[in-house]
mmCIF file of C-alpha atoms and ligand atoms in Angstrom:
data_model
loop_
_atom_site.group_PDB
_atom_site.id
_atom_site.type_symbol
_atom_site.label_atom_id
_atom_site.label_comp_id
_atom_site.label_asym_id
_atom_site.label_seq_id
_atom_site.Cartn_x
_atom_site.Cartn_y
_atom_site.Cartn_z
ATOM 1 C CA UNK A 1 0.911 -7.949 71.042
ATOM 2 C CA UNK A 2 1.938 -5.166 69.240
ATOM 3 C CA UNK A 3 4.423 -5.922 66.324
ATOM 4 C CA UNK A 4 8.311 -4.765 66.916
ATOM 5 C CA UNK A 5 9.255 -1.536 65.111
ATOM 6 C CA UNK A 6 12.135 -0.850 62.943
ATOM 7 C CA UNK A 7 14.032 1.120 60.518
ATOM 8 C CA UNK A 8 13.407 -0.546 57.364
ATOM 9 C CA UNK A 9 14.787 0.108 53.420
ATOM 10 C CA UNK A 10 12.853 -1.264 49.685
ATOM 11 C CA UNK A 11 13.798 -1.223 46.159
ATOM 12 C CA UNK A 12 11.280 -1.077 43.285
ATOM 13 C CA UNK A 13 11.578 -0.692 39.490
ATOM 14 C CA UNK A 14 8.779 0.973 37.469
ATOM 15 C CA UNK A 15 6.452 -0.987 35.139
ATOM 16 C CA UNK A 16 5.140 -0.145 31.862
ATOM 17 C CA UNK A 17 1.667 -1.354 31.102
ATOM 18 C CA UNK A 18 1.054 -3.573 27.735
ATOM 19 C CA UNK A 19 -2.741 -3.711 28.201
ATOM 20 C CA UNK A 20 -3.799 -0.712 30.621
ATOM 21 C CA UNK A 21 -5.481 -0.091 33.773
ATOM 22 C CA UNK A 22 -7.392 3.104 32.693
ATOM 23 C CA UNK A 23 -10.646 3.254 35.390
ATOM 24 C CA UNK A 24 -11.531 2.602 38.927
ATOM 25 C CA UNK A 25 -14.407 -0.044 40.243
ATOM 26 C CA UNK A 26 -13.768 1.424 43.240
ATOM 27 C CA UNK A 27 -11.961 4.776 44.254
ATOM 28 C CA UNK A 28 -11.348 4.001 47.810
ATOM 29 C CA UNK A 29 -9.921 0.750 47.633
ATOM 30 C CA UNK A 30 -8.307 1.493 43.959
ATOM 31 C CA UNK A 31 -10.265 -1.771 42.402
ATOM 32 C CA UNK A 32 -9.501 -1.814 38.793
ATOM 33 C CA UNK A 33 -12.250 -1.664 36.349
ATOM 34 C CA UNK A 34 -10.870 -4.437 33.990
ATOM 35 C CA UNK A 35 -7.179 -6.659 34.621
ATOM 36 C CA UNK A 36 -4.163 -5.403 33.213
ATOM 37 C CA UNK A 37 -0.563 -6.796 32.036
ATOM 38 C CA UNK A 38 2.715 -5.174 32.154
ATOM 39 C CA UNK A 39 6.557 -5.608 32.356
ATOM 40 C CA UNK A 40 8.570 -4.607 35.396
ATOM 41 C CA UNK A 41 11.446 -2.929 33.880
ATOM 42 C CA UNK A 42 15.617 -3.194 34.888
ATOM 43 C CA UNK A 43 16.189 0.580 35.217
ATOM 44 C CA UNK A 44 15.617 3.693 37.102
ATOM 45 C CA UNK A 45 14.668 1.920 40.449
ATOM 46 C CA UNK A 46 13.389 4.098 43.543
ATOM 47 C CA UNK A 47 14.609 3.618 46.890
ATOM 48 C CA UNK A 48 12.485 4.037 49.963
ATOM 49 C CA UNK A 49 13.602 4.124 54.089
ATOM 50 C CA UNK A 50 10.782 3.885 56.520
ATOM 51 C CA UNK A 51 11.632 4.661 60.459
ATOM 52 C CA UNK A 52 8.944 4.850 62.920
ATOM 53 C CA UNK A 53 10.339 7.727 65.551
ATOM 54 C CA UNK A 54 8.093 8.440 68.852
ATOM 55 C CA UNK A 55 9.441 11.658 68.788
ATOM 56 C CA UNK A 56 7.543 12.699 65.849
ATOM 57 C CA UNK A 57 4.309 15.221 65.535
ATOM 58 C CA UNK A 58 3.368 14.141 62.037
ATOM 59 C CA UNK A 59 5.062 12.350 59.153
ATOM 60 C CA UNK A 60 8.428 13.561 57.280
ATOM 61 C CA UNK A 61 8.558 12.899 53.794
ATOM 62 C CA UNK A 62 11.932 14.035 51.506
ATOM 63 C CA UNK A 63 11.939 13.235 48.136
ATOM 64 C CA UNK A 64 15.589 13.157 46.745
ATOM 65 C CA UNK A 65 16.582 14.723 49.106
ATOM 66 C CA UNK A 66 14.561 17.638 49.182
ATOM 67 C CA UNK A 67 10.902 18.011 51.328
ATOM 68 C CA UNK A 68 8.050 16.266 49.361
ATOM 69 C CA UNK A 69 5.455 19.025 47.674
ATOM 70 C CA UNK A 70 2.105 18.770 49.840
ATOM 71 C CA UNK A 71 0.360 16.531 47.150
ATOM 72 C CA UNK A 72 3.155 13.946 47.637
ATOM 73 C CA UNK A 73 3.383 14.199 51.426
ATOM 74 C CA UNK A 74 -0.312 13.855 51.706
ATOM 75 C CA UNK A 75 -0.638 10.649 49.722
ATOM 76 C CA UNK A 76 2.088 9.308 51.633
ATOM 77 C CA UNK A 77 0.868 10.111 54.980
ATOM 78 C CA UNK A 78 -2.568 9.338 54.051
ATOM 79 C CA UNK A 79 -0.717 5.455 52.651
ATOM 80 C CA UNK A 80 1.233 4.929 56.050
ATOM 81 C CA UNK A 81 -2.264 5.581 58.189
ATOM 82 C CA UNK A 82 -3.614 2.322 56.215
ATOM 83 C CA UNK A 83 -0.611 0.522 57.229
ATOM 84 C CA UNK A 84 -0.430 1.957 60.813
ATOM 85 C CA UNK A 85 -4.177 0.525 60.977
ATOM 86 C CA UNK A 86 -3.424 -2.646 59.646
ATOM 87 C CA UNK A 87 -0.629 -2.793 62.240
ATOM 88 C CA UNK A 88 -2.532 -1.833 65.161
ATOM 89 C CA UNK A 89 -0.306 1.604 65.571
ATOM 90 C CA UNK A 90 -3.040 3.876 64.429
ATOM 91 C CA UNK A 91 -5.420 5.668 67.120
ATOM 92 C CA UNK A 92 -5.185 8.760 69.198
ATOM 93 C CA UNK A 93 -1.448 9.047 69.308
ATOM 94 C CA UNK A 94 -0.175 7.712 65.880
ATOM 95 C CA UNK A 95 3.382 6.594 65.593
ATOM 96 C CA UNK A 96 4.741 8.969 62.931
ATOM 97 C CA UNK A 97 7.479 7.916 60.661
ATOM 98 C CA UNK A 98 10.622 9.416 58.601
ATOM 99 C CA UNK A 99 10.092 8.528 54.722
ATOM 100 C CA UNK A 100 13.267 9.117 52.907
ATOM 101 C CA UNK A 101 12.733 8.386 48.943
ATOM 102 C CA UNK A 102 15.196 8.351 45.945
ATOM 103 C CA UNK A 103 14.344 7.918 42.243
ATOM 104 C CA UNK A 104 16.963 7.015 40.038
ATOM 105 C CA UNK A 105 15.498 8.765 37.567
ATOM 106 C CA UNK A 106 16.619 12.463 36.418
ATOM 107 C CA UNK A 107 14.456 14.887 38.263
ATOM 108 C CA UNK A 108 12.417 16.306 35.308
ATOM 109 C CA UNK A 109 12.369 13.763 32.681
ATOM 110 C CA UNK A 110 8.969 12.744 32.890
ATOM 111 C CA UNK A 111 9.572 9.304 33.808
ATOM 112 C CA UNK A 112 9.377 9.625 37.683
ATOM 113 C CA UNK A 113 6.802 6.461 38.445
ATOM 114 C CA UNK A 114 4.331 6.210 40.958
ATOM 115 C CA UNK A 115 4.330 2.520 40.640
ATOM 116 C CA UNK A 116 8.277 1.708 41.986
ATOM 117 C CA UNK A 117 7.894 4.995 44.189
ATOM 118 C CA UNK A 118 4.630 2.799 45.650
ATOM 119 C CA UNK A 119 5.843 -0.769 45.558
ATOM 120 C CA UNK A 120 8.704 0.455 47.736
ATOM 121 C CA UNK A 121 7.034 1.962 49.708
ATOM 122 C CA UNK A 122 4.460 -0.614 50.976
ATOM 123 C CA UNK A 123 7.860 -3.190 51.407
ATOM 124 C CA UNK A 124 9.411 -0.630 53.034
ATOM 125 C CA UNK A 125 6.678 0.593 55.381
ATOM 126 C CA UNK A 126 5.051 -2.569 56.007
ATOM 127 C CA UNK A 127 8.057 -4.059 57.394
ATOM 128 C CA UNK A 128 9.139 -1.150 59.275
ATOM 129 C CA UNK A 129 5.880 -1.217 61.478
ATOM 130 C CA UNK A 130 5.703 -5.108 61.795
ATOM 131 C CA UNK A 131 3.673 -6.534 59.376
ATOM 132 C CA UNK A 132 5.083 -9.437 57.431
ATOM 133 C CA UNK A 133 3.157 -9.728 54.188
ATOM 134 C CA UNK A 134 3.227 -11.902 51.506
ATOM 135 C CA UNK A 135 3.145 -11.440 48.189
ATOM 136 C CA UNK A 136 -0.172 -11.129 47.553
ATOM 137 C CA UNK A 137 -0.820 -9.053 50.955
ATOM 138 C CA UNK A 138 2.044 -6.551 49.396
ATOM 139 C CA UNK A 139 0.491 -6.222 46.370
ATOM 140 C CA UNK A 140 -2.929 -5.159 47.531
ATOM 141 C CA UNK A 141 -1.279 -2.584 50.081
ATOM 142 C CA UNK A 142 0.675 -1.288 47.460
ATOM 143 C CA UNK A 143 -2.503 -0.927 45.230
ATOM 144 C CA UNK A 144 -3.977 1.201 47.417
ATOM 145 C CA UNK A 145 -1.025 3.843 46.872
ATOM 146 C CA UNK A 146 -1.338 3.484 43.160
ATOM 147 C CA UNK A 147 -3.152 1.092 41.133
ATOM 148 C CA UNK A 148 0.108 0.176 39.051
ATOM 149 C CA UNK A 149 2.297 -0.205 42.025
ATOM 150 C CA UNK A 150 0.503 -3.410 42.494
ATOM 151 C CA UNK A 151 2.394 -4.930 39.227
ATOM 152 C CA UNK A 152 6.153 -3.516 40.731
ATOM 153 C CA UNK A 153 6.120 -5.665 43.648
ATOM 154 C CA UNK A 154 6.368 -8.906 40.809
ATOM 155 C CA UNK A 155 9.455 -9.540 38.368
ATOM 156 C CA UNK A 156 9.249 -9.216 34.911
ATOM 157 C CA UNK A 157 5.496 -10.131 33.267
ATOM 158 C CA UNK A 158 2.588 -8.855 36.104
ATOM 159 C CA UNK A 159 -0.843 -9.900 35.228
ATOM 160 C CA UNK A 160 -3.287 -7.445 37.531
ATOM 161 C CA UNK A 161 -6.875 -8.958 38.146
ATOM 162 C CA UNK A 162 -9.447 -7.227 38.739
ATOM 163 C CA UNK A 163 -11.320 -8.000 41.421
ATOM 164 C CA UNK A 164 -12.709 -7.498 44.898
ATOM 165 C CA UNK A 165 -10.279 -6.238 47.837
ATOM 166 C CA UNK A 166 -8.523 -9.585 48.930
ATOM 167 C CA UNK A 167 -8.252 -11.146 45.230
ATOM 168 C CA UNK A 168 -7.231 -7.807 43.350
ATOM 169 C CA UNK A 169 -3.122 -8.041 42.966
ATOM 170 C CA UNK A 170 -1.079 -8.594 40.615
ATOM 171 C CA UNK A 171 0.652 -12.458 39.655
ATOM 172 C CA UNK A 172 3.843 -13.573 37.765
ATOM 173 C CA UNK A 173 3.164 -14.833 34.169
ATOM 174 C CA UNK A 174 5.728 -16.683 31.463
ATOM 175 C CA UNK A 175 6.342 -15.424 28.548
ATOM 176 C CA UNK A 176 9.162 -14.281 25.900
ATOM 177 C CA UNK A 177 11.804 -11.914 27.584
ATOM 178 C CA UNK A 178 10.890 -9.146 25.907
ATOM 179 C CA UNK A 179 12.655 -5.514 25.874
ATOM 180 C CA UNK A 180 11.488 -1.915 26.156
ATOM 181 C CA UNK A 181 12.804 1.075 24.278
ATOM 182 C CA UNK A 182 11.490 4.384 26.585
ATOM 183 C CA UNK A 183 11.581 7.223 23.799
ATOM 184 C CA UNK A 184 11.055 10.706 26.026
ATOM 185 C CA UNK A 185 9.415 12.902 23.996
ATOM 186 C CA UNK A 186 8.799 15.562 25.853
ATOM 187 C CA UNK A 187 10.476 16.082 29.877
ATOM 188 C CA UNK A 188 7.988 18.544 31.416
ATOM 189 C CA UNK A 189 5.598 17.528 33.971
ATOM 190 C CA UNK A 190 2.671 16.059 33.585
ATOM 191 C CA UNK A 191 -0.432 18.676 33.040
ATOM 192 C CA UNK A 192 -3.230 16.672 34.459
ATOM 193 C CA UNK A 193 -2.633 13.529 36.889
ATOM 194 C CA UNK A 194 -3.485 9.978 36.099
ATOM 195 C CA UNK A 195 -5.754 9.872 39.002
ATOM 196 C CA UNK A 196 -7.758 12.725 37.701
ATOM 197 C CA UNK A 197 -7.801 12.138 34.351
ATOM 198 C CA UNK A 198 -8.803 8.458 34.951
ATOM 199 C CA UNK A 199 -12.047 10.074 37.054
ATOM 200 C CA UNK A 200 -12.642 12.678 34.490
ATOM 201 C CA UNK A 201 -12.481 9.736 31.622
ATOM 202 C CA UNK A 202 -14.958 7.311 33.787
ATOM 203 C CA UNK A 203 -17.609 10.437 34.536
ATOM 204 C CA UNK A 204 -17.106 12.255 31.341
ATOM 205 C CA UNK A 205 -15.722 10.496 28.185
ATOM 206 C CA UNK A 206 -18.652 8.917 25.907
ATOM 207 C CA UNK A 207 -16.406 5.885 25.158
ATOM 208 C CA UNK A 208 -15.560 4.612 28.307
ATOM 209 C CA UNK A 209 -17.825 1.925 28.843
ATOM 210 C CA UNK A 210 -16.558 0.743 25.248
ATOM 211 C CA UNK A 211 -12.723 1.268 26.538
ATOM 212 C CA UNK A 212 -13.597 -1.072 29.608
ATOM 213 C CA UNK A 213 -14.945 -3.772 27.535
ATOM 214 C CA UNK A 214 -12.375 -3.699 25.012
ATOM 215 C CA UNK A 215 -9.603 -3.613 27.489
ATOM 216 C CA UNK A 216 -10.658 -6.744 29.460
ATOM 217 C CA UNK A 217 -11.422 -8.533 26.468
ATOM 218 C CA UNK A 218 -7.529 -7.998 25.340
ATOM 219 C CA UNK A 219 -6.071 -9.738 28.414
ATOM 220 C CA UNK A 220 -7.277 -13.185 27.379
ATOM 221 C CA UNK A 221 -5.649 -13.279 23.906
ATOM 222 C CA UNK A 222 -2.784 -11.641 25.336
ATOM 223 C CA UNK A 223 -1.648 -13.788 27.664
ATOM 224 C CA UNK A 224 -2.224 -16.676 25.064
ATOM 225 C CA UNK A 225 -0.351 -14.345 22.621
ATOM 226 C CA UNK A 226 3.062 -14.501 25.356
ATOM 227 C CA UNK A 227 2.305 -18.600 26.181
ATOM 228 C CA UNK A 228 2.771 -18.802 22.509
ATOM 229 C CA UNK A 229 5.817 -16.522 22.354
ATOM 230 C CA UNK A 230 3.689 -14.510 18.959
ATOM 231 C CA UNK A 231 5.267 -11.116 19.397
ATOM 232 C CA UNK A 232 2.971 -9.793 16.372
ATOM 233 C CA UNK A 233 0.088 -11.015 18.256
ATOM 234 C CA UNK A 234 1.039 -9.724 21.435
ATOM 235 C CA UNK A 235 2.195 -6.447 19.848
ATOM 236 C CA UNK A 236 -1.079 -5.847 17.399
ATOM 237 C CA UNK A 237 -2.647 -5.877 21.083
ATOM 238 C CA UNK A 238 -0.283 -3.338 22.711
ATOM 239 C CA UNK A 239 -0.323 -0.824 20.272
ATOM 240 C CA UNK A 240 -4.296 -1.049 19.938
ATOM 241 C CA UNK A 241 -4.761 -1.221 23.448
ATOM 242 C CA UNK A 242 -2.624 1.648 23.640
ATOM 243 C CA UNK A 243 -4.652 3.706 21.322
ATOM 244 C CA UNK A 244 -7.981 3.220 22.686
ATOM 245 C CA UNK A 245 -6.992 4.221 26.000
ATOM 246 C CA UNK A 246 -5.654 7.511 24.774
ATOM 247 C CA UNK A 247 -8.700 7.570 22.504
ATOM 248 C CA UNK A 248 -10.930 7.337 25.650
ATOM 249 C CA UNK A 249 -9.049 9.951 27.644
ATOM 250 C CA UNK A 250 -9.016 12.596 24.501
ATOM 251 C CA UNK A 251 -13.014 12.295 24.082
ATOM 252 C CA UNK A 252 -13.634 13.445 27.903
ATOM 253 C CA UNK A 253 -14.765 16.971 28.734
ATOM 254 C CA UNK A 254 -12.802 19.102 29.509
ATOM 255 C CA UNK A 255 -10.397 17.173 26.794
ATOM 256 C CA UNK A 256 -6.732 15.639 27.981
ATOM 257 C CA UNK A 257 -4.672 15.325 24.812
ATOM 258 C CA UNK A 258 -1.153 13.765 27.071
ATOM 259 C CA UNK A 259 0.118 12.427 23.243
ATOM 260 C CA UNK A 260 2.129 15.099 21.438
ATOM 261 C CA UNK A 261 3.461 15.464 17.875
ATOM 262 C CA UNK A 262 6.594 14.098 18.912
ATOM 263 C CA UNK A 263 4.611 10.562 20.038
ATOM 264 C CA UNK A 264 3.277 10.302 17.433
ATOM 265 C CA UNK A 265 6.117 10.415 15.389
ATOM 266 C CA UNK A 266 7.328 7.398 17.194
ATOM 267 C CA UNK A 267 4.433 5.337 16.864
ATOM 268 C CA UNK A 268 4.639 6.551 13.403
ATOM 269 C CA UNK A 269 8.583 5.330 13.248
ATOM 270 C CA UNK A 270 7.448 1.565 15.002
ATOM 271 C CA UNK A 271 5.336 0.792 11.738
ATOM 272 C CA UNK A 272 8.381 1.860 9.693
ATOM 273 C CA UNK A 273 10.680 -0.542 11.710
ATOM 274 C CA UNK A 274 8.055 -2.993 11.300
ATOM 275 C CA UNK A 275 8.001 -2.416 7.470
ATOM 276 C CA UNK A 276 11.417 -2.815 7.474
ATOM 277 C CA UNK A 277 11.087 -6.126 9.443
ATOM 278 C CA UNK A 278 11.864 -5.202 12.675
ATOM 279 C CA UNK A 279 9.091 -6.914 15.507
ATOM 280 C CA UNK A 280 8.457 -3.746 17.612
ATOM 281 C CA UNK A 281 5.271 -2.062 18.984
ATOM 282 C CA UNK A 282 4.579 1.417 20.507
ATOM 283 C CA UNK A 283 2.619 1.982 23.756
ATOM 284 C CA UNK A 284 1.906 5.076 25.674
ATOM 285 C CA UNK A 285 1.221 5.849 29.452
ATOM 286 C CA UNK A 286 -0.912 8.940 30.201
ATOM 287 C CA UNK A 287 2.037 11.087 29.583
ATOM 288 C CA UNK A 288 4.043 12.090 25.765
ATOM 289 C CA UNK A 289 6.692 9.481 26.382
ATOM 290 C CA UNK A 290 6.448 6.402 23.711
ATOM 291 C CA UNK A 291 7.412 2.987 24.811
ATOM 292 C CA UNK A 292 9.016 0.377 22.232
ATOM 293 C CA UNK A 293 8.114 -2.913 22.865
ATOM 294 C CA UNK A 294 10.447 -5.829 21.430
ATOM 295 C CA UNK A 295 12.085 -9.175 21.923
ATOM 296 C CA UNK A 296 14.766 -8.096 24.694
ATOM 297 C CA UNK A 297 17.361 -9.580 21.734
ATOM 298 C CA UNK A 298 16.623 -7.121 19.845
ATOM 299 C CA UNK A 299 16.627 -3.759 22.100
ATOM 300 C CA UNK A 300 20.525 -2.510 20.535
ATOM 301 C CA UNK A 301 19.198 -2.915 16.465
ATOM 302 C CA UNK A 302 15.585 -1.326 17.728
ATOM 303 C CA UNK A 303 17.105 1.783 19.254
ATOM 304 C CA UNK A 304 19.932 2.310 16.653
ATOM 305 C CA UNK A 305 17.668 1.537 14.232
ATOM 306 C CA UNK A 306 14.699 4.193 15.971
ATOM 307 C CA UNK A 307 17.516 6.950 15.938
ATOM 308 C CA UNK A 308 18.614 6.271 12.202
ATOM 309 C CA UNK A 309 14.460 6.886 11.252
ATOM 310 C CA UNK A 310 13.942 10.253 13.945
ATOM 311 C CA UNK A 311 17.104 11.922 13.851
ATOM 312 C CA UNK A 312 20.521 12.228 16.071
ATOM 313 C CA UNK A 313 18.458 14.598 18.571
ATOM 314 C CA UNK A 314 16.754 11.795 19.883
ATOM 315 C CA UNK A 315 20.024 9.683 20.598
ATOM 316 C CA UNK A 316 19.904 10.926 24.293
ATOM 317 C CA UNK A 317 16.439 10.815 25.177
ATOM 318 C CA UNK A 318 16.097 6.546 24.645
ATOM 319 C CA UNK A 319 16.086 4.219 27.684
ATOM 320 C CA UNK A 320 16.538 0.628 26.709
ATOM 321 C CA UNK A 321 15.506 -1.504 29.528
ATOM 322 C CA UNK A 322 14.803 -5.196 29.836
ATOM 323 C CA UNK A 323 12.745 -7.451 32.492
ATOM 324 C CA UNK A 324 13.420 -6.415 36.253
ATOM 325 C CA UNK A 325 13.244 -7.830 39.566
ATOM 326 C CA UNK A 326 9.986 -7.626 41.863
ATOM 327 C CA UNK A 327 10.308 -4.874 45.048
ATOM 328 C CA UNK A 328 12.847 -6.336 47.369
ATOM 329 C CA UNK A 329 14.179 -5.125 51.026
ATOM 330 C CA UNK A 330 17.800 -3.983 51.062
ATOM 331 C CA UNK A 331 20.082 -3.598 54.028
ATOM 332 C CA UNK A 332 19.581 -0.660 55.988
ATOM 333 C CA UNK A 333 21.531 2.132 55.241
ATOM 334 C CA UNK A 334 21.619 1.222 51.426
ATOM 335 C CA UNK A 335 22.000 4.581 49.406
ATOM 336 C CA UNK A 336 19.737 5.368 46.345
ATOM 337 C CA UNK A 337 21.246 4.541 42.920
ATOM 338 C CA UNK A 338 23.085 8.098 41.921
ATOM 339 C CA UNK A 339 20.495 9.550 39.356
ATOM 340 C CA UNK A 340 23.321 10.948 37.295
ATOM 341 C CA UNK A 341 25.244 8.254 36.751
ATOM 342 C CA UNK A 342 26.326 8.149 33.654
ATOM 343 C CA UNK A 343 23.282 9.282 32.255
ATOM 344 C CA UNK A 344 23.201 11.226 28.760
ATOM 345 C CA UNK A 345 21.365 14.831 28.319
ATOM 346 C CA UNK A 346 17.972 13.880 29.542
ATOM 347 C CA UNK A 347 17.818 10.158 30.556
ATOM 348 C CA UNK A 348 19.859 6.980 30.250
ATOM 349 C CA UNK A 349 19.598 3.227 30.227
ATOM 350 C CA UNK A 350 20.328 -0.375 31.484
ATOM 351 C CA UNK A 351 24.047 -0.173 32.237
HETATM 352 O O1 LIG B 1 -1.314 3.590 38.938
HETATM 353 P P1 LIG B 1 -1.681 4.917 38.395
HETATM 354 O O2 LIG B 1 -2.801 5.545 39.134
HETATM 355 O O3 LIG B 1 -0.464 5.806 38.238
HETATM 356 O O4 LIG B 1 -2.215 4.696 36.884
HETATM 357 C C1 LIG B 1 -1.428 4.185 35.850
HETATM 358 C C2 LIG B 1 -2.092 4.330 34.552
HETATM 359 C C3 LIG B 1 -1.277 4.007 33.309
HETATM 360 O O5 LIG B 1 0.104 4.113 33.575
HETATM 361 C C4 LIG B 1 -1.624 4.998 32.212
HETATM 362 C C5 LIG B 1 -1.596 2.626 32.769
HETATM 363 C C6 LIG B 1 -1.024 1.452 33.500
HETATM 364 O O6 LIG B 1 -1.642 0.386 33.444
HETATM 365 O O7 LIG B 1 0.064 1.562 34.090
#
C-alpha cells in the first residue's frame, strides 16, 4: 500500500564543522571521504513546508518567499525524486510537490546554510510523502542533499562517519557546551560552491590525499579531547584542522582563495584573546566568515572582548550562538522565524 500523503512543516538550525568534511568517496551517494564533527548551532533556523498536490506539472520551489534560482530548484527537485522513489510515488506520473522555504538568516549575509536548508527538508519531505524515518534513515536522506545536512538533523555535538550508504550519518556525542562566535567578514555570495570546489580540490589540489589523512586522523583525539572537557586540546585541533582544509582548497588549479584579509584578521585576533587568556579558537567554512569557538560561558567576554581587539565596525557583524536542537516537525501552518527581527546592520544573534 501506498503511504498516506500530507502537508507537512520542519525546522533545522545550521551546523558549523570543528573537524571538516572537505571530499567525496562517492559523488552520487555524497559518502564522505573521512568522518567529521560539528556543533548544531541555536540561531538562524530555516523553515521548510512540503505538500504533495496532484494538480501539479513539476515541482514549485519559493525561497523566502520569492521563486528559487534554477540551481536551487534543481537540487531540490532532483532531492524530492529520491524520496518519491523511496516512497513508491516516483514513475511515469510523479506526484509533484509545493516546497515553501524560509531562512532566518538576512538574505545576503553569507551565512545562508545548506545544511538546516537540507535537514529540513528531508523531515519535511519525508513525512509529507509517507515515510517515517528514524534517525539514522533521516540523516542519510538528508546527506544526499548536502553532506553537512546530515549533522543538522542531531542536537548539539554531531559526529559524521564515514562510511558506506546505510552506516554513513551522523550520531550525538557528549561533550562541554561549548559556544560559537560567527564573525562575518565579508556578506557577498559565495564565488565558487562547496560542491565544486570540493571536486576541484579532490581532482586537482597536490595535497589532498595528505588533507584526507590528516583530517580522519583528528577525529579520534578530538572526540577524546570533548570526553575530557580539554578545550585547548579540542581547539589546537579546530583551528589546525581548519587551516589545512583551506590549505588544500588554495593549492588546487584553478586556485580558490574563500579566506580574505578580513579572516585572517580574526584568526589573527583568537591568538591575541588566547594570549590574553581567553580559551577561544577560529575555524572557517569554505566561505570568508570566521567562526569563534569557546566554552558557551564564555560567548558575552569573547565577543566584547573580539570587538575591543578589531574595532567598533565589527560590533554588528558577530553572531553568538550556542548548542541547538536536532531538525524537528512543527505544526502545520507554522510561519518562518522573521529574518529581521531585531537583527543589527548585517546579522544578529541568539536572542
Ligand atoms: O555539505 P556541503 O556540501 O555544503 O559541504 C560543507 C563543507 C564545509 O562546510 C566547508 C565543511 C563542513 O564540514 O561543514
Amino acid at each position: 500500500m501506498t503511504p498516506a500523503l500530507a502537508e507537512a512543516t520542519a525546522l533545522a538550525h545550521p551546523n558549523i564543522a570543528l573537524i571538516k568534511y572537505w571530499g567525496k568517496e562517492d559523488d552520487d551517494l555524497v559518502l564522505p571521504a573521512a568522518g567529521s564533527l560539528s556543533l548544531t548551532l541555536d540561531v538562524f533556523p530555516t523553515t521548510t513546508t512540503v505538500t504533495p498536490d496532484t494538480g501539479l506539472t513539476r515541482d514549485v520551489v519559493e525561497l523566502d518567499g520569492r521563486p528559487a534560482g534554477p540551481t536551487t530548484a534543481y537540487r531540490v527537485g532532483a532531492f524530492l525524486d529520491l524520496v518519491r522513489a523511496l516512497a513508491g510515488r516516483a514513475g511515469a506520473k510523479p506526484l509533484h510537490a509545493r516546497v515553501r522555504t524560509r531562512n532566518a538568516v538576512p538574505t545576503g549575509a553569507g551565512l545562508a546554510s545548506s545544511a538546516s536548508g537540507f535537514a529540513a527538508l528531508a523531515l519535511a519531505a519525508s513525512s509529507a510523502y509517507g515515510l517515517r524515518l528514524d534517525r539514522p534513515g533521516l540523516g542519510r536522506l538528508a546527506r544526499r542533499g548536502s553532506g553537512s545536512a546530515c549533522r543538522s538533523i542531531v542536537p548539539g555535538l554531531a559526529l559524521w562517519r564515514a562510511g558506506d550508504d546505510a552506516s554513513s550519518y551522523a550520531v550525538p556525542v557528549e561533550g562541554p557546551p561549548l559556544g560559537m562566535v560567527i564573525v562575518v567578514a565579508d556578506v557577498g555570495g559565495k564565488k565558487v560552491s562547496s560542491r565544486e570546489a570540493m571536486r576541484r580540490t579532490r581532482d586537482t589540489s597536490p595535497y589532498y590525499a595528505a588533507w584526507v589523512r590528516s583530517a580522519a586522523a583528528d577525529l579520534g583525539p578530538a572526540l577524546e579531547a570533548l570526553r575530557h572537557d580539554d578545550l585547548a586540546a579540542l581547539g589546537e585541533l579546530v583551528e589546525s584542522n581548519a587551516l589545512r582544509m583551506h590549505a588544500a582548497i588554495a593549492a588546487c588549479r584553478p586556485p580558490i582563495r574563500y579566506l580574505r584579509p578580513e579572516s585572517l584578521m580574526v584568526f589573527e585576533a583568537a591568538e591575541e584573546l588566547r594570549v590574553s587568556g581567553l580559551g577561544v579558537y577560529a575555524t572557517a567554512d569554505a566561505g570568508p566568515n570566521v567562526v569563534l569557538v569557546c566554552r558557551l560561558r564564555d560567548l558575552a567576554r569573547v565577543s566584547e572582548a573580539l570587538v575591543g581587539r578589531l574595532g567598533q565596525a565589527f560590533a554588528g557583524r558577530i553572531v553568538s550562538a550556542g548548542p541547538g536542537p536536532g531538525a524537528r516537525l512543527v505544526p502545520v501552518g507554522t510561519a518562518a522565524e522573521d529574518p529581521a527581527r531585531g537583527a543589527p546592520p548585517a546579522v544578529r544573534g541568539r536572542p
